């Protein structure tokens, strides 16, 4: 007969993972990396009409050491890729990346030697945001999805098991080898 049996369900009781997830979710500070026209939409998202402050993200960090979310907005040139990687490496763990726009996600219409064909060639991406340029509402939706991902992130050994399960699930969904081709 403990305290949890005397209180109504869900009143005070929770897990450390849930509390830490809630705290992380509500204290994400972005390091903006506006490279092209998508940066205008990124700036509009921080304005009064869309107001990123309601998500606890009003402080766009100019210092990567104080940021935990990188929003790459626009096309990434080959010359800028090492700079992007350096800023990503300077960010503290845990860190997340949103590829904003079709150019950041896949190179967009710029299929040439000067543009990196997707930011995921340089840094790991958590959320891909399509559009040319994506609307501020789409960026807010991507941030809400990232918040959900952060809220439900496991810790320690649970985190390692969750990563293994997700990798196995991804391998099962996409056949890497056509099983019936050799028969």
Coordinates of C-alpha atoms in Angstrom, one line a residue:
X1 CA 0.0 0.0 0.0
X2 CA 2.0 2.9 -1.3
X3 CA 1.4 6.6 -2.0
X4 CA 0.6 5.8 -5.7
X5 CA -2.5 3.8 -4.7
X6 CA -4.0 6.7 -2.7
X7 CA -3.7 9.3 -5.4
X8 CA -5.9 9.5 -8.4
X9 CA -4.3 8.1 -11.6
X10 CA -1.8 10.4 -13.3
X11 CA -1.9 13.0 -10.6
X12 CA 1.7 13.3 -9.4
X13 CA 3.2 10.1 -10.6
X14 CA 5.4 10.0 -13.7
X15 CA 8.7 8.7 -14.8
X16 CA 12.0 10.6 -14.9
X17 CA 12.1 10.0 -18.7
X18 CA 8.7 11.8 -19.0
X19 CA 9.7 14.8 -16.9
X20 CA 13.1 15.1 -18.7
X21 CA 11.4 14.7 -22.1
X22 CA 8.9 17.4 -21.2
X23 CA 11.7 19.8 -20.0
X24 CA 13.7 19.1 -23.2
X25 CA 10.7 19.5 -25.4
X26 CA 9.9 22.9 -24.0
X27 CA 13.4 24.3 -23.9
X28 CA 14.7 23.8 -27.5
X29 CA 16.9 26.6 -28.6
X30 CA 17.5 26.8 -32.4
X31 CA 20.7 27.6 -34.2
X32 CA 19.4 29.0 -37.4
X33 CA 21.4 28.4 -40.5
X34 CA 19.6 30.4 -43.2
X35 CA 21.2 29.9 -46.6
X36 CA 18.7 31.0 -49.2
X37 CA 15.1 31.9 -49.8
X38 CA 13.8 29.4 -47.1
X39 CA 15.5 31.7 -44.5
X40 CA 12.8 34.4 -45.2
X41 CA 10.1 31.9 -44.2
X42 CA 12.2 30.9 -41.2
X43 CA 12.3 34.5 -40.1
X44 CA 8.6 34.9 -40.7
X45 CA 8.0 31.9 -38.3
X46 CA 9.7 33.9 -35.5
X47 CA 7.5 36.9 -36.2
X48 CA 4.3 37.9 -34.4
X49 CA 1.9 36.1 -36.7
X50 CA 3.3 32.7 -36.1
X51 CA 5.3 33.3 -32.9
X52 CA 7.8 30.6 -32.1
X53 CA 7.9 31.9 -28.5
X54 CA 4.9 29.8 -27.7
X55 CA 7.1 26.7 -28.1
X56 CA 9.9 28.2 -25.9
X57 CA 12.0 28.9 -29.0
X58 CA 12.1 32.7 -29.0
X59 CA 15.9 32.7 -28.4
X60 CA 17.6 31.9 -31.7
X61 CA 21.1 31.2 -30.7
X62 CA 24.1 32.8 -32.5
X63 CA 26.3 30.4 -30.5
X64 CA 26.2 26.7 -31.4
X65 CA 27.3 25.8 -27.9
X66 CA 24.0 27.1 -26.6
X67 CA 21.8 25.6 -29.2
X68 CA 20.3 22.1 -29.6
X69 CA 18.3 22.4 -32.8
X70 CA 19.8 23.3 -36.1
X71 CA 17.3 24.5 -38.8
X72 CA 19.1 24.3 -42.2
X73 CA 17.0 26.6 -44.4
X74 CA 17.9 26.5 -48.1
X75 CA 20.5 25.1 -50.4
X76 CA 23.9 24.1 -49.1
X77 CA 26.9 24.8 -51.2
X78 CA 30.0 22.6 -51.2
X79 CA 32.0 25.5 -49.8
X80 CA 29.6 25.9 -46.9
X81 CA 29.3 22.2 -46.0
X82 CA 32.4 22.1 -43.8
X83 CA 31.2 25.2 -41.9
X84 CA 27.8 23.5 -41.3
X85 CA 29.5 20.4 -40.0
X86 CA 31.8 22.4 -37.7
X87 CA 28.8 24.3 -36.2
X88 CA 26.9 20.9 -35.8
X89 CA 30.0 19.4 -34.0
X90 CA 30.1 22.4 -31.6
X91 CA 26.5 21.9 -30.6
X92 CA 25.9 20.2 -27.2
X93 CA 24.3 16.8 -27.0
X94 CA 21.4 16.0 -27.5
X95 CA 21.0 17.8 -30.8
X96 CA 18.5 17.7 -33.6
X97 CA 18.4 18.9 -37.2
X98 CA 15.5 20.0 -39.4
X99 CA 16.2 20.2 -43.2
X100 CA 13.9 23.0 -44.3
X101 CA 13.0 23.1 -47.9
X102 CA 13.5 20.9 -50.9
X103 CA 17.0 22.2 -51.5
X104 CA 18.2 21.3 -48.0
X105 CA 16.4 18.0 -48.2
X106 CA 17.6 16.8 -51.6
X107 CA 19.4 19.6 -53.5
X108 CA 16.2 20.8 -55.1
X109 CA 16.4 22.0 -58.7
X110 CA 20.1 22.6 -58.3
X111 CA 21.5 19.3 -59.6
X112 CA 25.1 20.5 -60.1
X113 CA 28.6 20.2 -58.7
X114 CA 28.3 23.3 -56.5
X115 CA 25.3 22.2 -54.3
X116 CA 25.2 19.4 -51.8
X117 CA 22.4 17.0 -52.8
X118 CA 20.8 16.9 -49.3
X119 CA 22.1 18.1 -46.0
X120 CA 22.0 14.5 -44.7
X121 CA 25.3 14.0 -46.6
X122 CA 26.9 16.3 -44.0
X123 CA 24.9 16.0 -40.8
X124 CA 22.2 13.5 -39.6
X125 CA 18.7 14.9 -40.2
X126 CA 15.8 14.3 -37.9
X127 CA 12.9 16.0 -39.8
X128 CA 12.7 16.7 -43.5
X129 CA 10.5 19.6 -44.4
X130 CA 9.4 19.7 -48.1
X131 CA 8.4 22.8 -50.1
X132 CA 9.9 25.5 -52.1
X133 CA 9.9 27.5 -49.9
X134 CA 7.9 25.8 -47.1
X135 CA 5.3 28.0 -45.4
X136 CA 5.8 29.0 -41.7
X137 CA 2.9 26.7 -40.8
X138 CA 4.8 23.8 -42.2
X139 CA 7.9 24.6 -40.1
X140 CA 5.7 24.9 -37.0
X141 CA 4.2 21.4 -37.8
X142 CA 7.8 20.0 -38.2
X143 CA 8.7 21.5 -34.8
X144 CA 5.7 20.0 -33.2
X145 CA 6.6 16.6 -34.6
X146 CA 10.2 17.1 -33.4
X147 CA 8.8 18.0 -29.9
X148 CA 6.9 14.7 -29.9
X149 CA 10.0 12.8 -30.9
X150 CA 12.0 14.6 -28.1
X151 CA 9.2 14.0 -25.5
X152 CA 9.2 10.2 -26.2
X153 CA 12.9 9.7 -26.4
X154 CA 14.3 7.1 -24.0
X155 CA 17.4 7.3 -21.9
X156 CA 20.4 5.1 -21.2
X157 CA 20.0 1.4 -22.0
X158 CA 16.4 2.0 -23.0
X159 CA 17.6 4.5 -25.6
X160 CA 20.0 2.0 -27.1
X161 CA 17.3 -0.7 -27.3
X162 CA 14.9 1.8 -28.9
X163 CA 17.6 2.7 -31.6
X164 CA 18.1 -1.0 -32.3
X165 CA 14.4 -1.6 -32.6
X166 CA 14.0 1.3 -35.0
X167 CA 16.9 0.2 -37.1
X168 CA 15.5 -3.3 -37.4
X169 CA 12.1 -2.0 -38.3
X170 CA 13.6 0.2 -41.0
X171 CA 15.5 -2.8 -42.4
X172 CA 12.3 -4.9 -42.5
X173 CA 10.2 -2.3 -44.3
X174 CA 12.6 -1.7 -47.2
X175 CA 13.9 -4.8 -49.0
X176 CA 17.6 -4.3 -49.7
X177 CA 17.9 -7.3 -51.9
X178 CA 15.2 -8.7 -54.2
X179 CA 14.6 -12.1 -52.7
X180 CA 12.9 -13.5 -55.9
X181 CA 15.4 -12.3 -58.5
X182 CA 17.7 -15.3 -58.4
X183 CA 15.1 -18.0 -58.6

